[in-house]
Each structure stands twice: as structure tokens, then as C-alpha cells.
Short mmCIF file of C-alpha atoms in Angstrom, two decimals:
data_model
loop_
_atom_site.label_atom_id
_atom_site.label_comp_id
_atom_site.label_asym_id
_atom_site.label_seq_id
_atom_site.Cartn_x
_atom_site.Cartn_y
_atom_site.Cartn_z
CA MET A 1 -8.93 -19.08 -12.27
CA PRO A 2 -6.17 -17.79 -9.94
CA ALA A 3 -5.59 -14.05 -9.87
CA PRO A 4 -2.59 -12.76 -11.87
CA ILE A 5 0.49 -12.04 -9.77
CA VAL A 6 2.21 -8.67 -10.18
CA LEU A 7 5.81 -8.69 -8.93
CA PHE A 8 8.00 -5.58 -8.61
CA VAL A 9 11.77 -6.08 -8.82
CA TYR A 10 14.82 -3.87 -8.85
CA CYS A 11 18.46 -4.71 -8.15
CA ARG A 12 18.66 -7.58 -5.67
CA PRO A 13 19.12 -10.85 -7.59
CA GLN A 14 19.25 -13.15 -4.57
CA HIS A 15 16.15 -11.69 -2.96
CA THR A 16 14.30 -11.94 -6.27
CA ARG A 17 15.28 -15.61 -6.60
CA SER A 18 14.09 -16.31 -3.06
CA THR A 19 10.74 -14.69 -3.75
CA ILE A 20 10.27 -16.63 -7.01
CA GLN A 21 11.38 -19.92 -5.49
CA SER A 22 8.94 -19.55 -2.60
CA LEU A 23 6.19 -18.60 -5.06
CA LEU A 24 6.85 -21.75 -7.08
CA GLN A 25 6.28 -23.82 -3.94
CA ASN A 26 2.64 -22.76 -4.20
CA ALA A 27 0.68 -25.28 -6.27
CA GLU A 28 -1.41 -22.48 -7.79
CA SER A 29 1.66 -20.96 -9.50
CA ALA A 30 1.34 -23.34 -12.43
CA GLU A 31 -2.08 -21.86 -13.24
CA SER A 32 -1.14 -18.24 -12.46
CA GLU A 33 0.06 -15.54 -14.82
CA LEU A 34 3.12 -13.68 -13.51
CA ILE A 35 3.64 -10.05 -14.55
CA ILE A 36 7.01 -8.63 -13.53
CA TYR A 37 7.75 -4.91 -13.43
CA SER A 38 11.49 -4.20 -13.48
CA ASP A 39 12.49 -0.63 -12.67
CA ALA A 40 15.48 0.94 -14.44
CA PRO A 41 18.66 1.66 -12.45
CA ARG A 42 18.77 4.96 -10.62
CA THR A 43 22.57 5.01 -10.74
CA ALA A 44 25.22 3.45 -12.95
CA ALA A 45 26.35 1.36 -10.00
CA ALA A 46 22.96 -0.39 -9.86
CA ALA A 47 22.90 -1.24 -13.58
CA PRO A 48 24.70 -4.63 -13.42
CA GLN A 49 22.38 -5.91 -10.67
CA VAL A 50 19.29 -4.65 -12.51
CA GLN A 51 20.46 -6.46 -15.65
CA GLN A 52 21.12 -9.65 -13.68
CA VAL A 53 17.61 -9.56 -12.23
CA ARG A 54 16.11 -9.00 -15.69
CA GLU A 55 18.00 -11.89 -17.24
CA TYR A 56 16.83 -14.18 -14.46
CA CYS A 57 13.22 -13.08 -14.86
CA ARG A 58 13.25 -13.56 -18.65
CA GLY A 59 14.10 -17.23 -18.20
CA LEU A 60 11.47 -18.09 -15.62
CA GLU A 61 9.33 -21.21 -15.99
CA GLY A 62 6.71 -22.89 -13.85
CA PHE A 63 3.93 -20.32 -14.28
CA LYS A 64 1.03 -20.30 -16.71
CA ALA A 65 2.67 -17.33 -18.42
CA VAL A 66 5.41 -14.83 -17.59
CA ARG A 67 5.52 -11.25 -18.84
CA VAL A 68 8.47 -8.98 -17.97
CA ILE A 69 7.95 -5.22 -18.32
CA GLU A 70 11.29 -3.40 -18.24
CA SER A 71 11.16 0.32 -17.53
CA GLN A 72 13.53 2.47 -19.57
CA ARG A 73 13.77 5.12 -16.86
CA ASN A 74 13.88 4.93 -13.10
CA LEU A 75 10.42 5.43 -11.65
CA GLY A 76 11.27 4.71 -8.03
CA LEU A 77 9.37 2.24 -5.89
CA ALA A 78 6.24 4.37 -5.57
CA GLY A 79 6.07 5.28 -9.24
CA SER A 80 6.67 1.71 -10.32
CA ILE A 81 4.00 0.24 -8.05
CA ILE A 82 1.34 2.86 -8.79
CA ARG A 83 1.91 2.46 -12.52
CA GLY A 84 2.05 -1.34 -12.44
CA VAL A 85 -0.98 -1.96 -10.25
CA THR A 86 -3.01 0.56 -12.24
CA GLU A 87 -2.04 -1.03 -15.57
CA ALA A 88 -2.71 -4.56 -14.35
CA LEU A 89 -6.14 -3.64 -13.02
CA GLU A 90 -7.06 -2.05 -16.32
CA GLN A 91 -6.74 -5.57 -17.76
CA TYR A 92 -7.88 -7.73 -14.82
CA GLN A 93 -10.55 -7.43 -12.14
CA GLN A 94 -8.19 -8.55 -9.35
CA VAL A 95 -4.46 -9.09 -8.85
CA ILE A 96 -1.99 -10.22 -6.19
CA VAL A 97 0.87 -7.76 -5.58
CA LEU A 98 4.37 -8.71 -4.43
CA GLU A 99 7.77 -7.09 -4.05
CA ASP A 100 11.15 -8.70 -4.45
CA ASP A 101 12.00 -9.13 -0.77
CA LEU A 102 9.05 -11.28 0.32
CA VAL A 103 9.35 -14.99 1.12
CA LEU A 104 6.03 -16.79 0.92
CA SER A 105 4.38 -19.77 2.55
CA PRO A 106 3.41 -22.65 0.21
CA TRP A 107 -0.17 -21.78 1.21
CA PHE A 108 0.05 -18.09 0.31
CA LEU A 109 -1.68 -18.22 -3.09
CA ARG A 110 -4.39 -20.54 -1.81
CA TYR A 111 -5.27 -18.04 0.92
CA MET A 112 -5.01 -14.98 -1.32
CA ASN A 113 -7.21 -16.40 -4.06
CA ALA A 114 -9.76 -17.65 -1.54
CA GLY A 115 -9.92 -14.20 0.06
CA LEU A 116 -10.24 -12.42 -3.26
CA GLU A 117 -13.04 -14.73 -4.34
CA THR A 118 -14.89 -14.73 -1.01
CA TYR A 119 -15.00 -10.94 -0.63
CA ARG A 120 -15.03 -9.98 -4.32
CA ASP A 121 -18.45 -8.32 -4.10
CA ASP A 122 -18.16 -6.92 -0.56
CA GLU A 123 -17.62 -3.19 -1.03
CA LEU A 124 -16.40 -2.76 2.55
CA VAL A 125 -13.38 -4.99 1.91
CA ALA A 126 -10.59 -3.22 0.04
CA SER A 127 -7.86 -5.85 0.04
CA ILE A 128 -6.52 -9.20 1.24
CA HIS A 129 -3.20 -9.24 3.07
CA GLY A 130 -0.75 -12.12 3.52
CA TYR A 131 1.48 -10.81 6.33
CA CYS A 132 0.59 -10.74 10.01
CA TYR A 133 2.55 -9.30 12.92
CA PRO A 134 4.46 -11.65 15.25
CA VAL A 135 2.32 -10.96 18.32
CA ARG A 136 2.36 -13.27 21.33
CA GLN A 137 -1.37 -13.49 21.93
CA PRO A 138 -3.44 -15.74 19.68
CA LEU A 139 -5.36 -14.09 16.86
CA PRO A 140 -8.39 -15.37 14.93
CA ALA A 141 -7.75 -17.46 11.81
CA THR A 142 -8.64 -14.35 9.80
CA PHE A 143 -9.68 -10.87 10.88
CA PHE A 144 -10.26 -7.38 9.52
CA LEU A 145 -8.43 -4.13 10.22
CA ARG A 146 -9.35 -0.71 8.89
CA GLY A 147 -7.15 0.62 6.10
CA ALA A 148 -4.76 -1.26 3.82
CA ASP A 149 -1.32 -2.85 3.85
CA CYS A 150 1.49 -3.78 1.52
CA TRP A 151 3.47 -6.96 2.28
CA GLY A 152 1.85 -9.43 -0.10
CA TRP A 153 -1.64 -8.15 -0.89
CA GLY A 154 -4.54 -8.77 -3.20
CA VAL A 155 -6.73 -6.01 -4.59
CA TRP A 156 -9.72 -5.57 -6.88
CA ARG A 157 -10.14 -2.96 -9.59
CA ARG A 158 -13.08 -1.50 -7.63
CA SER A 159 -11.00 -0.86 -4.51
CA TRP A 160 -7.85 0.43 -6.22
CA GLN A 161 -10.04 3.22 -7.56
CA LEU A 162 -10.04 4.56 -3.99
CA PHE A 163 -6.30 5.31 -4.19
CA GLN A 164 -5.59 9.03 -3.73
CA ALA A 165 -2.10 9.96 -4.88
CA ASP A 166 -2.23 13.48 -3.39
CA GLY A 167 -0.99 13.14 0.18
CA ALA A 168 -2.07 16.69 1.05
CA VAL A 169 -5.69 15.80 0.31
CA LEU A 170 -5.44 12.78 2.58
CA LEU A 171 -3.80 14.70 5.43
CA GLN A 172 -6.40 17.45 5.26
CA GLN A 173 -9.18 14.88 5.60
CA LEU A 174 -7.49 13.07 8.48
CA GLU A 175 -7.01 16.32 10.38
CA SER A 176 -10.40 17.85 9.64
CA ARG A 177 -12.14 14.63 10.70
CA LYS A 178 -9.87 14.36 13.78
CA LEU A 179 -8.76 10.87 12.81
CA THR A 180 -4.98 11.18 13.12
CA HIS A 181 -4.75 9.41 16.50
CA GLU A 182 -6.82 6.49 15.28
CA PHE A 183 -4.89 6.43 12.01
CA ASP A 184 -1.69 6.12 14.08
CA LEU A 185 -3.02 3.01 15.85
CA GLY A 186 -3.62 5.02 19.00
CA GLY A 187 -0.09 6.42 18.92
CA ALA A 188 1.61 3.07 18.31
CA MET A 189 2.79 4.11 14.86
CA GLY A 190 3.72 7.35 13.11
CA PHE A 191 1.64 7.15 9.95
CA THR A 192 0.48 10.76 10.07
CA GLN A 193 4.08 11.96 10.27
CA MET A 194 4.98 9.68 7.37
CA LEU A 195 2.23 11.29 5.36
CA ARG A 196 3.51 14.76 6.25
CA ASP A 197 7.00 13.68 5.21
CA GLN A 198 5.65 12.35 1.92
CA ILE A 199 3.99 15.69 1.22
CA ALA A 200 7.24 17.50 2.05
CA GLY A 201 9.25 15.23 -0.25
CA ARG A 202 11.18 13.51 2.55
CA ASN A 203 9.83 10.13 1.45
CA ASP A 204 7.87 8.90 -1.55
CA SER A 205 5.67 6.36 0.21
CA TRP A 206 2.91 4.98 -1.96
CA ALA A 207 1.90 2.65 0.89
CA VAL A 208 1.01 5.31 3.45
CA ARG A 209 -1.21 6.94 0.81
CA TRP A 210 -2.87 3.61 0.00
CA HIS A 211 -3.42 2.95 3.71
CA ALA A 212 -4.83 6.45 4.26
CA SER A 213 -7.07 6.22 1.19
CA CYS A 214 -8.73 3.05 2.44
CA PHE A 215 -8.78 4.18 6.08
CA LEU A 216 -10.61 7.40 5.21
CA ALA A 217 -13.10 5.50 3.06
CA GLY A 218 -13.86 3.17 5.98
CA ARG A 219 -12.61 0.15 4.05
CA LEU A 220 -11.13 -2.99 5.56
CA THR A 221 -8.30 -5.42 4.88
CA LEU A 222 -8.44 -9.14 5.69
CA TYR A 223 -5.42 -10.50 7.59
CA PRO A 224 -4.41 -14.08 8.41
CA GLY A 225 -3.93 -14.94 12.08
CA SER A 226 -0.67 -16.67 11.10
CA SER A 227 1.63 -14.90 8.67
CA LEU A 228 1.97 -16.32 5.17
CA VAL A 229 4.72 -13.81 4.33
CA CYS A 230 8.18 -13.11 5.71
CA ASN A 231 9.95 -9.91 4.68
CA ALA A 232 13.53 -10.83 3.83
CA GLY A 233 14.24 -7.12 3.35
CA LEU A 234 14.37 -6.75 7.12
CA ASP A 235 17.82 -8.37 7.00
CA GLY A 236 19.44 -4.96 6.54
CA SER A 237 20.14 -5.44 2.82
CA GLY A 238 17.98 -2.49 1.81
CA VAL A 239 19.12 1.10 2.10
CA HIS A 240 17.81 2.58 5.39
CA CYS A 241 16.49 -0.86 6.36
CA GLY A 242 18.03 -2.35 9.46
CA PRO A 243 16.86 -5.53 11.16
CA ASP A 244 13.65 -5.11 13.16
CA GLU A 245 12.54 -8.06 15.26
CA SER A 246 9.14 -6.52 15.99
CA LEU A 247 8.18 -7.14 12.35
CA VAL A 248 9.91 -10.47 11.62
CA ALA A 249 7.23 -13.15 11.39
CA ALA A 250 7.67 -16.89 10.96
CA VAL A 251 5.85 -18.18 7.88
CA ALA A 252 2.85 -20.41 8.56
CA ARG A 253 3.45 -24.12 7.94
CA SER A 254 -0.19 -25.01 7.38
CA PRO A 255 -3.04 -23.51 5.35
CA VAL A 256 -5.05 -20.54 6.57
CA GLU A 257 -8.68 -21.16 5.69
CA VAL A 258 -10.87 -18.25 4.63
CA GLN A 259 -14.38 -18.46 6.03
CA ARG A 260 -16.79 -15.67 5.18
CA GLN A 261 -17.49 -13.36 8.12
CA VAL A 262 -19.20 -10.03 8.58
CA ALA A 263 -16.89 -7.26 7.37
CA ARG A 264 -16.12 -5.23 10.49
CA GLU A 265 -12.87 -4.28 12.20
CA ASP A 266 -11.74 -6.70 14.90
CA GLY A 267 -11.13 -4.41 17.87
CA ARG A 268 -9.36 -7.04 19.95
CA SER A 269 -6.89 -7.90 17.17
CA ARG A 270 -6.27 -4.21 16.53
CA GLU A 271 -5.49 -3.67 20.22
CA ILE A 272 -3.13 -6.66 20.36
CA ILE A 273 -1.20 -5.42 17.33
CA ALA A 274 -1.13 -1.83 18.61
CA ARG A 275 0.30 -3.00 21.95
CA HIS A 276 2.92 -5.08 20.15
CA LEU A 277 4.02 -2.20 17.95
CA GLY A 278 3.73 0.36 20.75
CA GLY A 279 5.86 -1.78 23.06
CA SER A 280 8.49 -2.03 20.37
CA ARG A 281 8.40 1.74 20.03
CA GLN A 282 9.17 2.21 23.72
CA ARG A 283 12.27 0.04 23.35
CA ARG A 284 13.66 2.08 20.46
CA SER A 285 14.60 5.65 19.71
CA TRP A 286 12.08 7.88 17.94
CA ARG A 287 14.10 7.63 14.72
CA ASP A 288 14.11 3.83 14.82
CA TRP A 289 10.38 3.84 15.56
CA LEU A 290 9.69 6.02 12.54
CA LYS A 291 11.92 3.80 10.42
CA SER A 292 9.92 0.78 11.55
CA GLY A 293 6.77 2.57 10.50
CA LEU A 294 8.22 2.98 7.04
CA LEU A 295 9.15 -0.69 7.01
CA PHE A 296 5.65 -1.54 8.18
CA LEU A 297 4.29 0.21 5.11
CA GLY A 298 6.67 -1.38 2.69
CA GLU A 299 9.21 1.37 2.14
CA ARG A 300 12.27 -0.63 1.18
CA LEU A 301 14.34 2.40 0.20
CA ARG A 302 16.96 0.38 -1.62
CA ASN A 303 18.74 2.79 -3.99
CA HIS A 304 15.39 3.12 -5.73
#
């Protein structure tokens, strides 16, 4: 049976439609339960768009079942995702998690469900990821990286239990174990600074805490060599989200097969991705680089 799909939406009707339409192009949708978490508007100005999204979601067909959970107060992106994933995994052993600005390959659900089934009992594997970076060098069909990610991901109840919501606890461990440089992909990204900013209240990133939680536990995430996800939120429609070509990936036009392999980080793939992201950093200002790091970890700060 396909894993339930948990989709988080807010106030962008067209992006939500694009995500749903691409999801329905996956044959497995007809046998998949869709659980939609709709956050309440943060401002009065967002209310009409939130209502429009909710009305669209209530009328959805094409899935095995659709359940729409409408929050009565604004939780923000982090609060909504932490609550929703936790609730879903209290009911199910595994789920697939999406946000409303992701456009998916027709082969996305096939890959995600295969990955979740193949590595279900492998404690070293924390999650399955659908996005891959648009690097120039060829990557393996699938490979592992240490930590976790957030642009179309599958997770088990056992691994979500690793999530540590207290960023200060995570930072203390990274610093005491002298892991900050490795955590930052050898300096290619600014994840440690993002974590410091989360602790200081300058961002509310759930994703950097999820990544750090799995990284510190030595857990791995499976990636496809060809991306099965495109982030439409990189079009500049989200608050604080400008276009970023270093992260825009073309969606794979053919299936990505999941073959069981030994769960260990692929050093070559990690180096290729680090060079890609590090090269992009050199071409941008520090502020743009940090913003790309937030994008990389799913922070679509869209009036949420």
C-alpha cells in the first residue's frame, strides 16, 4: 500500500494547484491517501487566498481519500510541519511530506514508495528525498548523504523520533563534537549560522533542526541522481525568496529505480554537490548565499 501523502498549504492557490496536478500525474495517487494541513492566515490580507486554497482542497478528487485539516490559528511553517508530521506518524508508520510549491515528476511516488519500502528496517536511513541538485557531473542513480532534507521527502515513525526541536541542544552538540565545518558541507553552506539564527529568533527553520538532528545521529538520506522535484517557490513568489539558478533542477522524465545498497555516505556525490553550492556562493553576496541556504532547507518565508 502506498504511503500516505501529507501536504502543507497556505495562501498560494496557483502553486497549490500545480503541486496537486503534478501529484495526480503519478499513477500511485489513486491508491494514496492525501492529508492536507492548511495553516490559518497570519494577516487579514492573506485570508482570501487562504480561503481560496481551502475551497480548492475540499473539492479534490483522484486520490484514495482526501482529508483537509484547517488550523484555526496561524502556526507558521515550522509549527504547521512539526505538528502535521508528528500527528500523521502517530497514525501511520511512514508518510511522504510535501509543501505547496513543489512540482513533481510522474515517477515521484513510485520512487518514494520504493525507497520507503526498501529501507524501512535500515536504522541508518532516516529519510528518502525526491529533489537533487542540478550539478553538471553525473551522479549515481541513487546515493546517500548524511543528514536530512526537505523538498519532497519520505520518513518513518522511527526516524522522526530523532527530531530535536531545541536548536540550542543541537548547536551545543555540533560545537562540542567539532562538527560545524562538516555540517556546513565544508564551508559550502551556512547551516550552522542558520541554526544560530533559529535559536536567536531570526528564523523559525524546522528544516535546519531536522537536518541537524539526523546529522548528529549519523543517519542518512537517500537521494535520486536525477531530481524528481522542482521547487516552483524559487520563482520569487515567496517572501524573501528570489530566483536562484543554483537550486533550480529539471524534473526527471524517466523513472529512478531504487536498488538496495549498503547505507553509507557517498563521498564523491557529497563533494560534487559541495563544489556546486560553494561555486554558487562565490558568485553571490554573503546575504544571497545565506538566503540560498534557507531555500535549500525549505524556508519559504511567504507571509507565514
